[in-house]
Amino acid sequence: MSVQEYLDKHLLSRRIEDAVNAAVRAKTPDPVLFISNHMRKAVPSVITKVKARQILDSRGIPTVEVDLHTNKGVFRASSPSGASSGMYEAIELRDGEKGTYLGNSVNRAVKNINEKISVALVGMDPTLQSQIDQVMIDLDKTENKSELGANAILAVSIAACKAGAAEKEVSLHKHIADLSGQASPLLPVPVFTLISGGKHAGNNLAIQEIMILPVGSKTFGEALQMGSETYHHLKAVITEIYGAHGCNVGEDGGFTPNISSLRDGLDLVQKAIGRTGYNEKIKIAIGVAATEFCIGTKYDLDFKTPNKSGQNFKSGQDMIDMYKELCADYPIVSIEDPFDKEDWEHVKYFTNLGICQVVGDDLIMSNPKRIERAIQENACNALLLK
């Protein structure tokens, strides 16, 4: 085949001419680079390779990391998990060999990506997110992702999403907004954990965390500043009252002063907010994780306190009364998992009071069926999506 025949077969003459004309119009100082990029953009992007490996997350626990290759670049994503997982959540596939990372290694999930998922996705258009996800769902064939592993599927899905955004030459959030049909996406208000308790900390505080929301900020940068300043003012407040040892931190970075009363923790946060001068611009949220201290139908707020656990149970109605009082006394605008994951009766009643945002995490466990039930029964009005 002659050079001219090759050019004609692949329509290269026309494409090169278009690229040169574009370079002339742009008056580019580097025509070779411009033409190269122009030609590259003219080629539709496809997935060419998917390669996974095991890495460690921020807590030193193995997780899956994926490099998804297209003819436009390499896109990386990982799928670390939280400290707790619910029985109705999608299955995070781990090896279970106690002699290796205490059973937490993810070599099976990595192998599933490299030997199964990769083969199924090579050649696909990365902008077709729902089709990519559906291919993996069909390949898994289980309701809870237990065959391939939710950690394997999710890491690949995120990497593909990044590749899709790059192909469209838009930011990741804009690509996700397009996929979900949102014309005017809003930047969320960041939430900062200030005090940790529950199973995330070694103190006697039953609830999992006390958080702040800088709802009065005008920009994300301002919200970040408000959160940081409040955190450091809280450190000073705790040091004054409990000494430096009270400023140890839990798994999520919140301080762990040796308190057992939720009100004591809220008072500390209130004092820190007062020192910042932001006052009404900052609201408070609490993550209760009530499932952790629910025994039957009763709640034990002293379950971490020696010699007191089991002596002061609260009913669901007692918990509702407590939340109502706390919301009246403090600027609390959000409560996460105020009741046990199966206590639909009390969480529905509390949500319908309209006192604050009620977030479902353990209640719905990112499970579509439980989310649908929560919507139909108005069991909560926000969700924590994992």
Short mmCIF file of C-alpha atoms in Angstrom, two decimals:
data_model
loop_
_atom_site.label_atom_id
_atom_site.label_comp_id
_atom_site.label_asym_id
_atom_site.label_seq_id
_atom_site.Cartn_x
_atom_site.Cartn_y
_atom_site.Cartn_z
CA MET A 1 0.00 0.00 0.00
CA SER A 2 1.39 3.39 -0.99
CA VAL A 3 1.49 6.37 1.35
CA GLN A 4 -1.27 8.09 -0.58
CA GLU A 5 -3.45 4.98 -0.49
CA TYR A 6 -2.94 4.76 3.29
CA LEU A 7 -3.86 8.42 3.72
CA ASP A 8 -6.96 7.98 1.60
CA LYS A 9 -8.07 4.79 3.36
CA HIS A 10 -8.02 6.40 6.82
CA LEU A 11 -9.14 9.87 5.64
CA LEU A 12 -5.94 11.25 7.13
CA SER A 13 -5.43 14.00 4.56
CA ARG A 14 -8.73 15.64 5.50
CA ARG A 15 -8.11 15.24 9.24
CA ILE A 16 -4.61 16.67 9.03
CA GLU A 17 -5.87 19.60 6.96
CA ASP A 18 -8.60 20.29 9.55
CA ALA A 19 -5.99 20.22 12.33
CA VAL A 20 -3.68 22.60 10.46
CA ASN A 21 -6.56 25.01 9.76
CA ALA A 22 -7.50 24.94 13.45
CA ALA A 23 -3.90 25.72 14.40
CA VAL A 24 -3.85 28.68 11.99
CA ARG A 25 -7.12 30.04 13.38
CA ALA A 26 -5.83 29.69 16.93
CA LYS A 27 -2.54 31.42 16.02
CA THR A 28 -0.80 28.89 18.22
CA PRO A 29 2.90 29.43 19.02
CA ASP A 30 3.45 25.64 19.02
CA PRO A 31 1.65 24.21 15.98
CA VAL A 32 3.06 20.69 16.41
CA LEU A 33 1.69 20.40 19.94
CA PHE A 34 -1.63 21.99 18.95
CA ILE A 35 -2.08 19.67 15.96
CA SER A 36 -1.15 16.64 18.07
CA ASN A 37 -3.77 17.52 20.71
CA HIS A 38 -6.36 18.34 18.05
CA MET A 39 -5.89 14.97 16.37
CA ARG A 40 -6.03 13.19 19.72
CA LYS A 41 -9.36 14.80 20.57
CA ALA A 42 -10.76 13.73 17.22
CA VAL A 43 -10.41 10.06 18.18
CA PRO A 44 -13.30 8.70 20.31
CA SER A 45 -12.16 7.46 23.71
CA VAL A 46 -12.43 3.77 24.58
CA ILE A 47 -11.32 1.71 27.56
CA THR A 48 -8.14 -0.10 26.61
CA LYS A 49 -7.04 -1.66 29.91
CA VAL A 50 -8.15 -2.01 33.54
CA LYS A 51 -5.47 -2.87 36.10
CA ALA A 52 -6.06 -3.28 39.85
CA ARG A 53 -3.77 -3.59 42.85
CA GLN A 54 -4.00 -3.75 46.64
CA ILE A 55 -3.10 -0.60 48.59
CA LEU A 56 -3.58 0.53 52.22
CA ASP A 57 -6.19 3.09 53.16
CA SER A 58 -5.76 5.92 55.68
CA ARG A 59 -6.31 3.51 58.57
CA GLY A 60 -3.69 1.06 57.30
CA ILE A 61 -6.28 -1.45 56.05
CA PRO A 62 -6.05 -2.99 52.56
CA THR A 63 -8.34 -1.72 49.84
CA VAL A 64 -8.62 -1.84 46.05
CA GLU A 65 -7.04 0.69 43.70
CA VAL A 66 -7.71 0.70 39.96
CA ASP A 67 -5.99 2.28 36.97
CA LEU A 68 -8.41 2.50 34.06
CA HIS A 69 -6.65 3.20 30.75
CA THR A 70 -8.19 4.83 27.71
CA ASN A 71 -6.53 6.16 24.59
CA LYS A 72 -6.78 9.58 26.28
CA GLY A 73 -5.03 8.79 29.57
CA VAL A 74 -4.99 6.79 32.82
CA PHE A 75 -7.63 7.31 35.50
CA ARG A 76 -7.20 6.08 39.08
CA ALA A 77 -9.70 5.34 41.85
CA SER A 78 -9.86 3.38 45.10
CA SER A 79 -12.66 2.16 47.37
CA PRO A 80 -11.71 2.42 51.07
CA SER A 81 -14.44 1.58 53.57
CA GLY A 82 -15.59 2.94 56.91
CA ALA A 83 -15.07 1.40 60.32
CA SER A 84 -18.50 -0.20 60.32
CA SER A 85 -20.69 -1.93 57.76
CA GLY A 86 -24.30 -3.05 57.92
CA MET A 87 -25.82 -6.44 57.25
CA TYR A 88 -27.83 -5.08 54.32
CA GLU A 89 -24.93 -3.31 52.62
CA ALA A 90 -23.24 -4.54 49.45
CA ILE A 91 -20.48 -7.01 50.26
CA GLU A 92 -16.91 -5.78 50.46
CA LEU A 93 -14.90 -8.80 49.26
CA ARG A 94 -11.94 -9.62 51.50
CA ASP A 95 -9.72 -12.72 51.53
CA GLY A 96 -10.37 -13.76 55.15
CA GLU A 97 -6.89 -15.22 55.67
CA LYS A 98 -6.11 -14.30 59.28
CA GLY A 99 -2.38 -14.58 58.73
CA THR A 100 -2.40 -11.81 56.12
CA TYR A 101 -3.49 -8.32 57.15
CA LEU A 102 -5.68 -9.95 59.83
CA GLY A 103 -7.94 -11.33 57.11
CA ASN A 104 -8.48 -7.95 55.46
CA SER A 105 -6.46 -8.36 52.27
CA VAL A 106 -8.36 -7.84 49.00
CA ASN A 107 -6.46 -10.02 46.54
CA ARG A 108 -9.65 -11.80 45.44
CA ALA A 109 -11.28 -8.50 44.52
CA VAL A 110 -8.12 -7.42 42.69
CA LYS A 111 -8.08 -10.71 40.75
CA ASN A 112 -11.73 -10.26 39.81
CA ILE A 113 -10.93 -6.90 38.27
CA ASN A 114 -7.83 -8.04 36.41
CA GLU A 115 -9.29 -11.29 35.09
CA LYS A 116 -13.03 -10.67 34.73
CA ILE A 117 -14.07 -7.03 34.82
CA SER A 118 -11.20 -5.86 32.64
CA VAL A 119 -12.08 -8.31 29.88
CA ALA A 120 -15.73 -7.21 29.95
CA LEU A 121 -15.03 -3.46 29.77
CA VAL A 122 -12.20 -3.16 27.25
CA GLY A 123 -13.51 -1.40 24.14
CA MET A 124 -16.37 0.42 25.91
CA ASP A 125 -16.97 4.16 25.76
CA PRO A 126 -16.12 5.60 29.23
CA THR A 127 -18.85 8.23 28.93
CA LEU A 128 -21.52 5.51 29.04
CA GLN A 129 -21.48 5.21 32.82
CA SER A 130 -24.77 3.38 33.29
CA GLN A 131 -23.84 0.79 30.66
CA ILE A 132 -20.44 0.20 32.28
CA ASP A 133 -22.07 -0.25 35.69
CA GLN A 134 -24.70 -2.57 34.26
CA VAL A 135 -22.06 -4.77 32.62
CA MET A 136 -20.42 -5.25 36.03
CA ILE A 137 -23.75 -5.87 37.76
CA ASP A 138 -24.64 -8.50 35.17
CA LEU A 139 -21.22 -10.06 35.48
CA ASP A 140 -21.61 -10.31 39.27
CA LYS A 141 -25.14 -11.78 39.14
CA THR A 142 -25.81 -11.29 42.89
CA GLU A 143 -28.00 -8.78 44.68
CA ASN A 144 -25.33 -7.80 47.20
CA LYS A 145 -22.28 -7.79 44.87
CA SER A 146 -20.78 -10.76 46.73
CA GLU A 147 -19.33 -12.48 43.64
CA LEU A 148 -17.03 -9.75 42.33
CA GLY A 149 -17.09 -7.59 45.45
CA ALA A 150 -18.59 -4.14 45.87
CA ASN A 151 -15.08 -2.80 46.48
CA ALA A 152 -14.00 -4.11 43.06
CA ILE A 153 -17.07 -2.83 41.21
CA LEU A 154 -17.06 0.59 42.89
CA ALA A 155 -13.37 1.32 42.30
CA VAL A 156 -13.74 0.53 38.59
CA SER A 157 -16.96 2.55 38.37
CA ILE A 158 -15.31 5.64 39.89
CA ALA A 159 -12.29 5.34 37.60
CA ALA A 160 -14.61 5.05 34.59
CA CYS A 161 -16.50 8.12 35.75
CA LYS A 162 -13.26 10.11 35.84
CA ALA A 163 -12.40 8.87 32.36
CA GLY A 164 -15.84 9.88 31.11
CA ALA A 165 -15.42 13.40 32.47
CA ALA A 166 -12.02 13.68 30.79
CA GLU A 167 -13.44 12.55 27.46
CA LYS A 168 -16.15 15.23 27.68
CA GLU A 169 -13.57 17.78 28.87
CA VAL A 170 -15.67 18.77 31.87
CA SER A 171 -15.04 18.63 35.61
CA LEU A 172 -15.98 15.43 37.43
CA HIS A 173 -18.86 17.05 39.31
CA LYS A 174 -20.29 18.42 36.03
CA HIS A 175 -20.11 14.96 34.45
CA ILE A 176 -21.90 13.42 37.45
CA ALA A 177 -24.52 16.17 37.31
CA ASP A 178 -25.09 15.39 33.63
CA LEU A 179 -25.44 11.68 34.37
CA SER A 180 -28.02 12.36 37.08
CA GLY A 181 -29.95 14.96 35.13
CA GLN A 182 -29.09 17.89 37.39
CA ALA A 183 -28.83 21.12 35.43
CA SER A 184 -27.76 23.31 38.37
CA PRO A 185 -25.61 21.37 40.84
CA LEU A 186 -25.01 22.85 44.28
CA LEU A 187 -21.78 22.55 46.24
CA PRO A 188 -22.60 20.78 49.55
CA VAL A 189 -21.89 22.28 52.94
CA PRO A 190 -18.89 20.43 54.43
CA VAL A 191 -19.37 18.69 57.76
CA PHE A 192 -16.56 18.60 60.34
CA THR A 193 -16.25 15.98 63.07
CA LEU A 194 -15.12 17.75 66.28
CA ILE A 195 -15.74 15.18 69.03
CA SER A 196 -15.64 11.41 68.56
CA GLY A 197 -17.34 8.78 70.70
CA GLY A 198 -19.10 5.46 70.28
CA LYS A 199 -16.97 2.74 68.72
CA HIS A 200 -14.72 5.36 67.12
CA ALA A 201 -13.16 6.42 70.42
CA GLY A 202 -11.97 5.12 73.78
CA ASN A 203 -13.90 7.59 75.95
CA ASN A 204 -17.26 6.97 77.62
CA LEU A 205 -19.37 8.95 75.15
CA ALA A 206 -22.05 6.67 73.71
CA ILE A 207 -22.89 8.61 70.55
CA GLN A 208 -20.49 8.38 67.64
CA GLU A 209 -19.72 12.01 66.89
CA ILE A 210 -20.53 15.67 67.36
CA MET A 211 -20.10 17.67 64.17
CA ILE A 212 -20.47 21.24 62.91
CA LEU A 213 -21.92 22.63 59.68
CA PRO A 214 -20.80 26.14 58.57
CA VAL A 215 -24.19 26.89 56.97
CA GLY A 216 -23.57 30.64 56.98
CA SER A 217 -20.50 30.48 54.76
CA LYS A 218 -20.67 32.04 51.30
CA THR A 219 -17.99 29.85 49.71
CA PHE A 220 -16.46 26.43 50.28
CA GLY A 221 -13.17 28.11 51.19
CA GLU A 222 -14.88 30.17 53.88
CA ALA A 223 -16.62 27.07 55.23
CA LEU A 224 -13.28 25.25 55.39
CA GLN A 225 -11.75 28.14 57.32
CA MET A 226 -14.66 28.24 59.77
CA GLY A 227 -14.39 24.51 60.39
CA SER A 228 -10.64 24.60 60.90
CA GLU A 229 -10.74 27.56 63.26
CA THR A 230 -13.51 26.00 65.35
CA TYR A 231 -11.57 22.72 65.57
CA HIS A 232 -8.49 24.47 66.93
CA HIS A 233 -10.50 26.63 69.35
CA LEU A 234 -12.08 23.40 70.62
CA LYS A 235 -8.63 21.95 71.20
CA ALA A 236 -7.81 24.93 73.41
CA VAL A 237 -11.13 24.62 75.28
CA ILE A 238 -10.61 20.91 75.97
CA THR A 239 -7.01 21.48 77.08
CA GLU A 240 -8.13 24.10 79.60
CA ILE A 241 -10.73 21.79 81.12
CA TYR A 242 -9.34 18.26 80.71
CA GLY A 243 -5.66 18.80 80.06
CA ALA A 244 -3.66 17.89 76.97
CA HIS A 245 -4.61 14.20 77.18
CA GLY A 246 -8.21 15.21 76.43
CA CYS A 247 -7.09 16.17 72.93
CA ASN A 248 -6.32 12.66 71.77
CA VAL A 249 -8.27 11.90 68.62
CA GLY A 250 -10.49 9.05 67.46
CA GLU A 251 -10.57 7.22 64.13
CA ASP A 252 -12.30 10.07 62.34
CA GLY A 253 -10.06 12.80 63.75
CA GLY A 254 -12.47 14.12 66.39
CA PHE A 255 -11.21 14.88 69.88
CA THR A 256 -11.93 12.27 72.57
CA PRO A 257 -12.15 14.01 75.94
CA ASN A 258 -13.20 11.61 78.70
CA ILE A 259 -16.84 12.65 78.81
CA SER A 260 -19.88 10.42 79.10
CA SER A 261 -22.58 13.08 78.78
CA LEU A 262 -23.67 14.28 75.35
CA ARG A 263 -24.50 17.65 76.86
CA ASP A 264 -20.92 17.98 78.12
CA GLY A 265 -19.70 17.48 74.56
CA LEU A 266 -22.20 19.93 73.11
CA ASP A 267 -21.20 22.54 75.72
CA LEU A 268 -17.55 22.19 74.68
CA VAL A 269 -18.44 22.68 71.02
CA GLN A 270 -20.69 25.63 71.83
CA LYS A 271 -17.87 27.30 73.73
CA ALA A 272 -15.48 26.76 70.80
CA ILE A 273 -17.99 28.22 68.34
CA GLY A 274 -18.41 31.22 70.63
CA ARG A 275 -14.68 31.89 70.57
CA THR A 276 -14.63 31.95 66.76
CA GLY A 277 -17.19 34.72 66.63
CA TYR A 278 -19.12 32.92 63.89
CA ASN A 279 -22.00 32.03 66.23
CA GLU A 280 -25.20 31.77 64.12
CA LYS A 281 -23.20 30.90 60.99
CA ILE A 282 -22.32 27.50 62.45
CA LYS A 283 -24.84 24.81 63.34
CA ILE A 284 -24.35 21.46 65.09
CA ALA A 285 -25.02 17.90 63.96
CA ILE A 286 -24.78 14.67 65.93
CA GLY A 287 -24.13 11.17 64.64
CA VAL A 288 -25.76 8.88 67.18
CA ALA A 289 -25.26 5.39 65.67
CA ALA A 290 -27.92 4.19 68.12
CA THR A 291 -27.75 0.61 66.81
CA GLU A 292 -24.44 0.25 68.65
CA PHE A 293 -26.10 0.65 72.07
CA CYS A 294 -29.57 -0.73 71.42
CA ILE A 295 -30.41 -3.87 73.38
CA GLY A 296 -33.73 -5.30 72.29
CA THR A 297 -35.98 -2.25 72.20
CA LYS A 298 -34.05 -0.24 74.82
CA TYR A 299 -31.10 2.11 74.51
CA ASP A 300 -28.13 2.09 76.91
CA LEU A 301 -26.36 5.46 76.81
CA ASP A 302 -23.96 4.20 79.50
CA PHE A 303 -22.83 1.13 77.57
CA LYS A 304 -19.21 2.32 77.63
CA THR A 305 -19.17 3.43 81.27
CA PRO A 306 -17.83 0.88 83.78
CA ASN A 307 -20.27 -0.09 86.57
CA LYS A 308 -23.11 1.90 84.96
CA SER A 309 -23.88 -0.04 81.78
CA GLY A 310 -27.29 -1.68 81.83
CA GLN A 311 -28.61 0.41 84.73
CA ASN A 312 -30.22 3.29 82.88
CA PHE A 313 -32.05 2.08 79.76
CA LYS A 314 -34.08 4.50 77.66
CA SER A 315 -37.12 3.61 75.60
CA GLY A 316 -37.66 4.89 72.07
CA GLN A 317 -39.98 7.56 73.44
CA ASP A 318 -37.36 8.57 76.02
CA MET A 319 -34.88 9.05 73.17
CA ILE A 320 -37.38 11.21 71.27
CA ASP A 321 -37.88 13.39 74.34
CA MET A 322 -34.11 13.69 74.77
CA TYR A 323 -33.61 14.76 71.15
CA LYS A 324 -36.40 17.32 71.40
CA GLU A 325 -34.77 18.86 74.48
CA LEU A 326 -31.31 18.88 72.87
CA CYS A 327 -32.61 20.54 69.70
CA ALA A 328 -34.32 23.19 71.83
CA ASP A 329 -31.20 23.89 73.88
CA TYR A 330 -28.53 23.73 71.15
CA PRO A 331 -28.41 24.77 67.46
CA ILE A 332 -28.72 21.16 66.28
CA VAL A 333 -29.93 20.92 62.68
CA SER A 334 -29.12 17.30 61.86
CA ILE A 335 -29.20 13.94 63.67
CA GLU A 336 -27.87 10.76 62.08
CA ASP A 337 -29.24 7.34 63.03
CA PRO A 338 -31.13 8.47 66.16
CA PHE A 339 -32.59 4.95 66.61
CA ASP A 340 -31.73 1.32 65.96
CA LYS A 341 -31.55 0.21 62.33
CA GLU A 342 -34.80 -1.76 62.74
CA ASP A 343 -36.64 0.80 64.87
CA TRP A 344 -38.71 2.16 61.99
CA GLU A 345 -41.59 3.17 64.27
CA HIS A 346 -39.70 5.73 66.33
CA VAL A 347 -37.54 7.12 63.51
CA LYS A 348 -40.68 7.74 61.41
CA TYR A 349 -42.38 9.50 64.29
CA PHE A 350 -39.32 11.63 65.02
CA THR A 351 -38.78 12.56 61.38
CA ASN A 352 -42.39 13.66 61.03
CA LEU A 353 -41.98 16.06 63.95
CA GLY A 354 -39.91 18.19 61.55
CA ILE A 355 -37.49 19.30 64.24
CA CYS A 356 -34.31 18.75 62.23
CA GLN A 357 -32.76 16.83 59.38
CA VAL A 358 -32.80 13.09 60.11
CA VAL A 359 -30.04 11.19 58.32
CA GLY A 360 -30.28 7.48 57.60
CA ASP A 361 -27.06 5.47 57.54
CA ASP A 362 -27.40 2.23 59.50
CA LEU A 363 -31.14 2.51 58.84
CA ILE A 364 -30.82 2.23 55.06
CA MET A 365 -27.22 1.00 54.56
CA SER A 366 -27.04 2.32 50.98
CA ASN A 367 -29.42 -0.51 50.09
CA PRO A 368 -31.90 0.46 47.31
CA LYS A 369 -34.78 -1.51 48.85
CA ARG A 370 -34.33 0.06 52.27
CA ILE A 371 -33.92 3.50 50.70
CA GLU A 372 -37.21 2.99 48.84
CA ARG A 373 -38.92 1.95 52.06
CA ALA A 374 -37.54 4.99 53.88
CA ILE A 375 -38.89 7.25 51.14
CA GLN A 376 -42.33 5.64 51.12
CA GLU A 377 -42.64 5.69 54.91
CA ASN A 378 -40.92 9.07 55.39
CA ALA A 379 -38.55 7.40 57.83
CA CYS A 380 -35.78 9.96 57.27
CA ASN A 381 -35.24 12.97 55.07
CA ALA A 382 -31.54 12.59 54.20
CA LEU A 383 -29.20 9.70 53.56
CA LEU A 384 -25.55 8.90 54.00
CA LEU A 385 -24.48 7.35 50.71
CA LYS A 386 -21.50 4.99 50.80
#
